[in-house]
Short mmCIF file of C-alpha atoms in Angstrom, two decimals:
data_model
loop_
_atom_site.label_atom_id
_atom_site.label_comp_id
_atom_site.label_asym_id
_atom_site.label_seq_id
_atom_site.Cartn_x
_atom_site.Cartn_y
_atom_site.Cartn_z
CA MET W 1 -73.23 -26.44 3.23
CA ALA W 2 -72.68 -27.09 -0.52
CA GLY W 3 -70.99 -29.69 -1.93
CA GLY W 4 -68.42 -29.34 -4.85
CA VAL W 5 -67.72 -31.62 -7.88
CA VAL W 6 -65.45 -32.39 -10.70
CA ARG W 7 -65.96 -34.27 -13.49
CA GLY W 8 -62.60 -34.34 -15.23
CA ALA W 9 -63.08 -31.34 -17.40
CA TYR W 10 -60.44 -28.78 -18.29
CA PHE W 11 -61.34 -25.41 -16.43
CA PRO W 12 -59.00 -22.50 -15.45
CA PHE W 13 -58.78 -22.61 -11.62
CA LEU W 14 -59.03 -19.16 -10.44
CA SER W 15 -57.79 -18.12 -6.98
CA ALA W 16 -56.76 -14.47 -5.16
CA PRO W 17 -53.67 -14.08 -3.17
CA GLY W 18 -54.40 -14.02 0.42
CA ARG W 19 -58.42 -12.91 1.57
CA LYS W 20 -58.52 -10.00 -0.79
CA ILE W 21 -61.11 -9.73 -3.58
CA LEU W 22 -60.69 -7.89 -7.01
CA THR W 23 -61.84 -4.56 -7.15
CA CYS W 24 -63.54 -4.89 -10.36
CA GLY W 25 -67.46 -5.07 -12.15
CA CYS W 26 -69.69 -3.17 -9.86
CA GLY W 27 -66.65 -1.88 -8.34
CA GLY W 28 -64.76 0.01 -11.08
CA ALA W 29 -61.84 -2.08 -13.13
CA ALA W 30 -59.16 -3.76 -11.37
CA ASP W 31 -55.42 -2.33 -12.09
CA THR W 32 -54.23 -5.46 -12.95
CA LEU W 33 -56.49 -9.33 -13.10
CA LEU W 34 -55.52 -12.31 -11.91
CA THR W 35 -55.36 -15.53 -14.29
CA PRO W 36 -53.89 -19.14 -13.61
CA SER W 37 -50.38 -19.91 -14.28
CA ARG W 38 -52.27 -23.05 -15.96
CA ALA W 39 -55.06 -25.10 -16.44
CA SER W 40 -55.58 -28.21 -14.44
CA SER W 41 -57.25 -31.02 -15.20
CA TRP W 42 -59.38 -32.56 -11.63
CA SER W 43 -61.03 -35.79 -10.96
CA VAL W 44 -64.02 -35.95 -8.63
CA ASP W 45 -62.53 -35.80 -4.73
CA SER W 46 -63.40 -38.55 -2.08
CA ARG W 47 -63.65 -36.28 0.91
CA GLY W 48 -67.16 -34.99 0.47
CA GLY W 49 -68.80 -32.77 -0.68
CA GLY W 50 -71.55 -34.90 -2.84
CA GLY W 51 -69.79 -37.61 -2.62
CA ARG W 52 -68.37 -39.87 -5.21
CA ARG W 53 -70.21 -41.47 -8.36
CA GLU W 54 -68.49 -43.65 -11.14
CA GLY W 55 -70.13 -43.65 -14.50
CA GLY W 56 -73.23 -42.74 -15.44
CA ALA W 57 -74.64 -40.52 -18.26
CA ALA W 58 -72.73 -37.19 -18.97
CA ARG W 59 -73.10 -33.84 -18.31
CA PRO W 60 -73.53 -31.76 -21.59
CA SER W 61 -69.83 -30.12 -21.97
CA SER W 62 -71.07 -26.66 -21.79
CA ARG W 63 -70.19 -26.43 -18.38
CA SER W 64 -67.18 -27.58 -16.06
CA TYR W 65 -67.05 -28.31 -12.83
CA PHE W 66 -64.92 -28.28 -9.99
CA SER W 67 -65.12 -28.15 -5.92
CA SER W 68 -64.34 -24.96 -3.79
CA SER W 69 -63.72 -27.47 -0.78
CA PHE W 70 -61.57 -29.74 -1.75
CA PHE W 71 -58.64 -28.65 -3.40
CA ARG W 72 -56.11 -25.75 -2.42
CA PRO W 73 -55.66 -23.11 -5.30
CA SER W 74 -52.13 -22.96 -7.08
CA PRO W 75 -50.39 -19.39 -7.38
CA LEU W 76 -51.62 -16.93 -9.74
CA SER W 77 -49.81 -14.90 -12.28
CA THR W 78 -50.74 -11.43 -13.39
CA LEU W 79 -52.23 -10.04 -16.16
CA THR W 80 -52.68 -6.24 -17.13
CA PRO W 81 -55.76 -5.01 -18.75
CA ARG W 82 -54.52 -4.69 -22.53
CA HIS W 83 -53.63 -8.01 -22.56
CA CYS W 84 -56.96 -9.53 -20.77
CA GLY W 85 -58.15 -11.46 -23.62
CA VAL W 86 -60.39 -14.23 -22.70
CA TRP W 87 -60.38 -12.69 -18.96
CA ASP W 88 -63.03 -9.84 -20.28
CA ILE W 89 -65.02 -11.72 -17.87
CA PHE W 90 -63.76 -9.29 -15.48
CA ARG W 91 -64.92 -6.11 -17.24
CA ARG W 92 -67.86 -4.05 -15.53
CA VAL W 93 -71.20 -4.70 -15.82
CA ASN W 94 -74.24 -3.09 -13.92
CA PHE W 95 -75.77 -5.68 -11.63
CA GLY W 96 -77.35 -3.19 -9.67
CA SER W 97 -75.81 -0.52 -6.38
CA TYR W 98 -74.01 -2.67 -3.99
CA SER W 99 -71.08 -2.88 -2.34
CA LEU W 100 -68.02 -4.90 -3.30
CA LEU W 101 -65.98 -7.08 -0.83
CA ASP W 102 -62.64 -5.54 -1.96
CA ASN W 103 -61.11 -6.02 1.20
CA VAL W 104 -62.39 -8.74 3.43
CA GLY W 105 -61.90 -8.55 7.27
CA GLU W 106 -59.66 -10.47 9.65
CA VAL W 107 -61.00 -13.91 10.91
CA SER W 108 -60.86 -14.28 14.61
CA ALA W 109 -59.71 -17.63 16.57
CA ALA W 110 -62.36 -20.50 16.11
CA GLN W 111 -64.89 -20.80 19.01
CA LEU W 112 -64.46 -23.65 21.43
CA VAL W 113 -67.05 -26.64 21.64
CA PRO W 114 -67.98 -27.81 25.17
CA GLU W 115 -66.07 -30.57 26.11
CA HIS W 116 -69.29 -32.69 26.64
CA ILE W 117 -70.66 -32.05 23.69
CA PRO W 118 -70.54 -35.30 21.25
CA ARG W 119 -67.90 -34.20 18.08
CA PRO W 120 -68.61 -35.64 14.78
CA PRO W 121 -65.76 -37.93 13.05
CA TYR W 122 -63.52 -34.65 11.57
CA ALA W 123 -63.94 -32.76 14.61
CA GLU W 124 -60.32 -33.38 15.55
CA THR W 125 -58.15 -34.08 12.55
CA GLY W 126 -60.47 -32.28 9.54
CA GLN W 127 -60.76 -35.16 7.89
CA PRO W 128 -64.41 -36.80 7.38
CA PRO W 129 -64.12 -40.78 6.50
CA PRO W 130 -65.22 -41.75 3.59
CA PRO W 131 -68.98 -41.24 2.76
CA PRO W 132 -71.40 -44.73 1.89
CA ALA W 133 -71.50 -45.91 -1.41
CA SER W 134 -75.13 -45.70 -1.38
CA ALA W 135 -77.54 -43.10 0.29
CA GLU W 136 -78.47 -43.98 3.80
CA LEU W 137 -82.11 -45.04 4.37
CA HIS W 138 -83.35 -43.85 8.19
CA SER W 139 -84.88 -45.89 10.58
CA LYS W 140 -87.90 -44.59 12.44
CA GLU W 141 -85.12 -43.45 15.31
CA GLY W 142 -83.04 -42.13 12.47
CA ILE W 143 -85.70 -40.00 11.17
CA GLU W 144 -86.11 -38.37 14.55
CA ALA W 145 -82.91 -38.11 14.95
CA MET W 146 -82.77 -35.88 11.68
CA ARG W 147 -85.69 -34.05 12.95
CA ALA W 148 -84.15 -33.26 15.94
CA ALA W 149 -80.78 -32.04 14.16
CA CYS W 150 -82.92 -29.99 11.72
CA SER W 151 -85.05 -28.78 14.31
CA LEU W 152 -82.06 -26.81 16.34
CA ALA W 153 -80.20 -25.79 12.79
CA VAL W 154 -83.53 -23.91 12.06
CA LYS W 155 -83.44 -22.10 15.75
CA ALA W 156 -79.51 -21.32 15.17
CA GLN W 157 -81.04 -19.96 11.76
CA ASN W 158 -84.01 -17.58 13.13
CA THR W 159 -81.76 -16.20 15.77
CA VAL W 160 -79.74 -14.86 13.05
CA ARG W 161 -82.74 -13.91 11.55
CA LYS W 162 -84.14 -12.14 14.79
CA ASN W 163 -80.61 -10.26 15.07
CA ILE W 164 -79.02 -9.46 11.76
CA LYS W 165 -78.84 -6.12 10.71
CA ALA W 166 -76.38 -3.35 9.34
CA GLY W 167 -73.21 -2.96 11.16
CA MET W 168 -73.04 -6.45 12.20
CA THR W 169 -69.97 -8.15 11.73
CA THR W 170 -70.35 -11.80 10.15
CA ALA W 171 -68.29 -12.95 13.08
CA GLU W 172 -71.25 -12.30 14.63
CA ILE W 173 -73.20 -14.29 13.01
CA ASP W 174 -70.91 -16.69 14.02
CA GLU W 175 -71.05 -16.34 17.58
CA LEU W 176 -74.92 -16.48 17.65
CA VAL W 177 -75.00 -19.60 15.52
CA HIS W 178 -72.37 -21.57 17.73
CA ARG W 179 -74.13 -20.46 20.98
CA VAL W 180 -77.18 -21.54 19.69
CA ALA W 181 -75.76 -24.85 18.47
CA VAL W 182 -73.83 -25.49 21.90
CA GLU W 183 -76.90 -24.92 24.14
CA GLY W 184 -78.64 -26.88 22.25
CA GLY W 185 -75.75 -29.75 22.72
CA ALA W 186 -74.78 -29.57 18.97
CA TYR W 187 -71.52 -29.49 17.37
CA PRO W 188 -71.76 -26.66 14.80
CA SER W 189 -70.69 -29.26 11.54
CA PRO W 190 -68.51 -26.85 9.43
CA LEU W 191 -66.08 -25.86 12.07
CA ASN W 192 -63.08 -27.93 11.28
CA TYR W 193 -64.50 -29.79 8.50
CA LEU W 194 -61.66 -30.59 6.10
CA GLY W 195 -60.13 -27.27 7.94
CA PHE W 196 -63.03 -24.92 7.62
CA PRO W 197 -62.41 -21.95 10.37
CA LYS W 198 -65.56 -21.53 11.57
CA SER W 199 -68.85 -22.87 12.43
CA VAL W 200 -71.19 -21.02 9.91
CA CYS W 201 -70.81 -19.68 6.28
CA THR W 202 -71.41 -16.19 5.58
CA SER W 203 -71.62 -14.92 1.99
CA VAL W 204 -72.24 -11.35 1.51
CA ASN W 205 -73.17 -9.91 -2.22
CA ASN W 206 -70.92 -11.46 -4.60
CA VAL W 207 -69.14 -14.07 -2.54
CA ALA W 208 -71.57 -17.12 -3.91
CA CYS W 209 -71.24 -19.64 -0.78
CA HIS W 210 -68.91 -20.84 1.54
CA GLY W 211 -67.71 -17.39 2.70
CA ILE W 212 -65.88 -17.43 6.31
CA PRO W 213 -67.20 -15.07 9.14
CA ASP W 214 -64.73 -12.01 9.84
CA ASP W 215 -64.96 -8.38 10.99
CA ARG W 216 -66.45 -6.89 8.06
CA PRO W 217 -69.86 -5.09 9.16
CA LEU W 218 -72.69 -5.53 6.85
CA VAL W 219 -73.76 -2.37 5.40
CA ASP W 220 -76.91 -1.22 4.13
CA GLY W 221 -78.29 -2.59 0.79
CA ASP W 222 -75.91 -5.86 1.53
CA ILE W 223 -77.82 -9.44 0.85
CA ILE W 224 -75.96 -12.20 2.99
CA SER W 225 -76.79 -16.15 2.76
CA VAL W 226 -76.27 -17.55 5.97
CA ASP W 227 -75.60 -21.38 5.43
CA VAL W 228 -76.21 -23.41 8.94
CA THR W 229 -75.69 -27.10 9.74
CA VAL W 230 -75.27 -28.70 13.40
CA TYR W 231 -74.29 -32.00 14.62
CA LEU W 232 -76.62 -33.64 17.12
CA GLY W 233 -77.78 -37.09 18.23
CA GLY W 234 -75.55 -38.37 15.79
CA VAL W 235 -76.57 -36.98 12.22
CA HIS W 236 -76.39 -33.28 10.67
CA GLY W 237 -79.44 -30.90 10.26
CA ASP W 238 -78.44 -28.26 7.46
CA CYS W 239 -80.97 -24.93 5.99
CA CYS W 240 -79.61 -21.66 4.49
CA GLU W 241 -81.52 -18.10 4.05
CA THR W 242 -80.07 -15.41 1.94
CA TYR W 243 -81.09 -12.19 4.19
CA LEU W 244 -81.24 -8.50 2.96
CA ILE W 245 -79.89 -5.71 4.68
CA GLY W 246 -81.65 -2.26 4.76
CA ASP W 247 -82.55 -0.72 1.45
CA VAL W 248 -81.71 -3.03 -0.99
CA ASP W 249 -82.41 -2.47 -4.79
CA GLU W 250 -84.62 -4.43 -6.84
CA PRO W 251 -82.36 -6.38 -8.94
CA GLY W 252 -81.07 -7.30 -5.37
CA GLN W 253 -84.31 -8.21 -4.47
CA HIS W 254 -85.41 -9.97 -7.52
CA LEU W 255 -82.17 -12.59 -7.34
CA VAL W 256 -83.08 -13.16 -3.97
CA ARG W 257 -87.19 -14.18 -4.91
CA ALA W 258 -85.68 -16.19 -7.50
CA ALA W 259 -83.03 -18.19 -5.93
CA LYS W 260 -85.76 -18.99 -3.23
CA ARG W 261 -88.34 -19.63 -5.90
CA CYS W 262 -85.43 -22.14 -7.49
CA ARG W 263 -85.37 -24.22 -4.33
CA ASP W 264 -88.85 -24.17 -3.52
CA GLU W 265 -90.04 -25.54 -7.01
CA ALA W 266 -87.69 -28.55 -6.90
CA ILE W 267 -88.99 -29.27 -3.49
CA SER W 268 -92.14 -29.51 -4.98
CA LEU W 269 -91.26 -32.25 -7.15
CA CYS W 270 -89.83 -35.09 -4.82
CA ALA W 271 -91.59 -38.55 -4.00
CA PRO W 272 -90.71 -41.91 -4.06
CA GLY W 273 -89.43 -43.36 -7.46
CA ILE W 274 -88.65 -39.40 -9.04
CA PRO W 275 -85.49 -39.16 -10.65
CA PHE W 276 -83.13 -36.96 -8.66
CA ALA W 277 -82.40 -35.32 -12.15
CA VAL W 278 -85.67 -33.34 -12.07
CA ILE W 279 -84.58 -30.92 -9.18
CA GLY W 280 -81.92 -29.97 -10.88
CA ASN W 281 -83.97 -29.32 -14.36
CA ARG W 282 -86.54 -27.94 -12.70
CA VAL W 283 -83.98 -25.59 -10.80
CA GLU W 284 -82.59 -24.33 -14.13
CA GLN W 285 -86.19 -23.98 -16.16
CA VAL W 286 -86.66 -21.32 -13.47
CA ALA W 287 -83.98 -19.83 -13.61
CA ASN W 288 -84.45 -19.27 -17.23
CA LYS W 289 -87.51 -17.65 -16.27
CA GLU W 290 -86.44 -15.44 -13.42
CA GLY W 291 -83.49 -14.49 -15.87
CA VAL W 292 -80.61 -15.87 -13.44
CA THR W 293 -78.14 -18.46 -13.68
CA VAL W 294 -77.78 -21.61 -12.05
CA VAL W 295 -73.90 -21.62 -10.57
CA PRO W 296 -73.58 -25.47 -11.46
CA CYS W 297 -70.37 -26.29 -9.41
CA PHE W 298 -72.17 -26.37 -6.43
CA ILE W 299 -74.38 -29.05 -5.54
CA GLY W 300 -76.78 -30.62 -2.74
CA HIS W 301 -75.88 -33.76 -1.18
CA GLY W 302 -77.52 -36.83 1.39
CA ILE W 303 -77.15 -36.09 5.09
CA GLY W 304 -77.17 -37.94 8.03
CA SER W 305 -74.48 -39.32 9.50
CA TYR W 306 -72.30 -38.36 7.32
CA PHE W 307 -72.39 -34.38 6.61
CA HIS W 308 -71.72 -34.64 2.71
CA GLY W 309 -72.13 -38.01 0.40
CA PRO W 310 -74.96 -39.75 -1.71
CA PRO W 311 -77.02 -38.96 -3.19
CA ASP W 312 -75.74 -36.51 -5.33
CA ILE W 313 -78.11 -33.56 -6.46
CA TYR W 314 -77.29 -31.25 -9.19
CA HIS W 315 -78.77 -27.95 -9.43
CA CYS W 316 -78.54 -27.87 -13.42
CA TYR W 317 -79.82 -29.77 -16.36
CA ASN W 318 -78.21 -32.95 -16.35
CA PHE W 319 -78.85 -37.11 -16.86
CA PHE W 320 -77.70 -38.53 -13.86
CA PRO W 321 -79.43 -41.71 -12.96
CA GLY W 322 -80.59 -42.49 -9.71
CA GLU W 323 -84.37 -42.39 -7.99
CA MET W 324 -85.53 -40.87 -4.48
CA GLN W 325 -86.56 -44.04 -1.73
CA PRO W 326 -88.22 -43.64 1.55
CA GLY W 327 -85.82 -42.45 4.17
CA MET W 328 -83.53 -40.81 2.42
CA THR W 329 -82.39 -37.73 3.50
CA PHE W 330 -81.15 -35.16 1.38
CA THR W 331 -80.46 -31.08 0.71
CA ILE W 332 -81.43 -28.95 -1.99
CA GLU W 333 -79.50 -25.75 -2.25
CA PRO W 334 -78.86 -23.85 -5.63
CA VAL W 335 -76.54 -21.25 -5.44
CA ILE W 336 -78.36 -18.64 -8.26
CA ALA W 337 -75.97 -15.77 -9.81
CA GLN W 338 -77.24 -12.21 -11.38
CA GLY W 339 -74.49 -12.97 -14.03
CA LYS W 340 -72.07 -15.73 -15.02
CA GLU W 341 -71.70 -19.05 -13.87
CA GLU W 342 -68.04 -18.96 -13.08
CA VAL W 343 -66.50 -18.70 -9.73
CA LEU W 344 -63.14 -17.87 -8.39
CA ILE W 345 -61.80 -19.85 -5.03
CA LEU W 346 -59.74 -17.13 -2.51
CA GLU W 347 -56.71 -18.76 -1.19
CA ASP W 348 -58.34 -19.75 1.78
CA GLY W 349 -59.51 -22.65 -0.63
CA TRP W 350 -63.21 -22.03 0.78
CA THR W 351 -64.57 -18.46 -0.38
CA ALA W 352 -66.15 -18.38 -3.84
CA VAL W 353 -66.72 -15.37 -5.25
CA MET W 354 -68.57 -14.94 -8.69
CA THR W 355 -65.66 -13.93 -11.55
CA ASP W 356 -68.08 -10.79 -13.10
CA ASN W 357 -68.84 -9.66 -9.47
CA GLY W 358 -72.29 -9.78 -9.90
CA ARG W 359 -74.45 -11.13 -6.68
CA ALA W 360 -75.47 -15.10 -5.60
CA ALA W 361 -77.63 -16.26 -3.27
CA GLN W 362 -78.70 -19.33 -1.95
CA PHE W 363 -81.12 -21.06 -0.18
CA GLU W 364 -80.99 -24.78 1.18
CA HIS W 365 -83.60 -26.93 2.93
CA THR W 366 -82.99 -30.41 3.99
CA ILE W 367 -85.70 -32.98 2.71
CA LEU W 368 -87.05 -36.26 3.81
CA ILE W 369 -88.73 -38.89 1.20
CA THR W 370 -91.66 -40.30 2.97
CA GLU W 371 -93.74 -43.31 1.75
CA THR W 372 -96.24 -40.72 0.04
CA GLY W 373 -94.29 -37.86 -1.10
CA TYR W 374 -91.79 -35.51 1.19
CA GLU W 375 -91.24 -33.73 4.11
CA ILE W 376 -89.39 -30.60 4.35
CA LEU W 377 -86.87 -31.13 7.97
CA THR W 378 -86.30 -27.41 7.94
CA GLU W 379 -89.69 -26.08 7.43
CA SER W 380 -89.89 -23.83 9.91
CA ILE W 381 -87.73 -20.96 8.15
CA ARG W 382 -90.29 -18.84 6.81
CA GLY W 383 -89.49 -16.45 4.33
CA TYR W 384 -86.42 -14.62 3.99
CA ASN W 385 -86.04 -11.32 6.22
#
């Protein structure tokens, strides 16, 4: 589950009323466009995401960061097409043939977790405790706990892989993941994390990440990212895969291949003493070669006894300090888009959609830094469909 970060830059914070996504771009021009009533200056929230870092080298000013996870959007005013101006990001762009989510479905009640299953600190209140100031360094026992949690997350992911198909709703995916988690003695980590209402994130087509499972059936030609995290033995294990549903067009297939390559090439650089910055630099290099775009506002994060915390893992060019050390565990999970990097946050406070309605794909592994290199704790995920 990706973290989000704000670096104090001004950014027009977009949201959409209810859970309805604009019908524009590939789905045809919208009758009205939405624009924020004001731009806001945000700073990093201490409640989660990739954790908070003070100081450090600045990110190039061409990017603005904000968090989809930590803030509730402001009400919007409407703007008619003849007054679009800078809002021409909503103009139709041909990214291929696929269904836009112009009517997101109904969200059912959260599933129950049996009382005997140990819960993370935020399970009842929705508020995680502040993450530690520095990255967790696991003992041998901690590493074994991480392997077990990641193994169960992979089992849930592979269960999705075996069952996902056109006609299946994302709510049914949520039911599958929840069942595998609780049968394995784990708590599904997203459930009630900062109020998230479901046990898994499901992000279809033009949804970048943090999609909430609902009653919309998957259709032929969809791509969907399924982000699974479980809490077992006092630690979290986290992984995400993007799946092709039926006959996906070539631009969609290319996006998915490119997103997977971005993650995998970044992982290949990991080792003790390597700066974290090389991860984002490699992701962006690969994305540029593949003709796709990194969505920079979503970051990887340290993971272990806390869900999101240090180290921050940026997936774009950056100069932030910090080096990998043996015993660290963190996620690498770039969100890769077909077009522009900007996202729009729905009123639910979670669902992030691409403003140009291009598609996005995400792959994620949890990584352990060893004495000699790295171990992919979610390695048993094979392929992407």
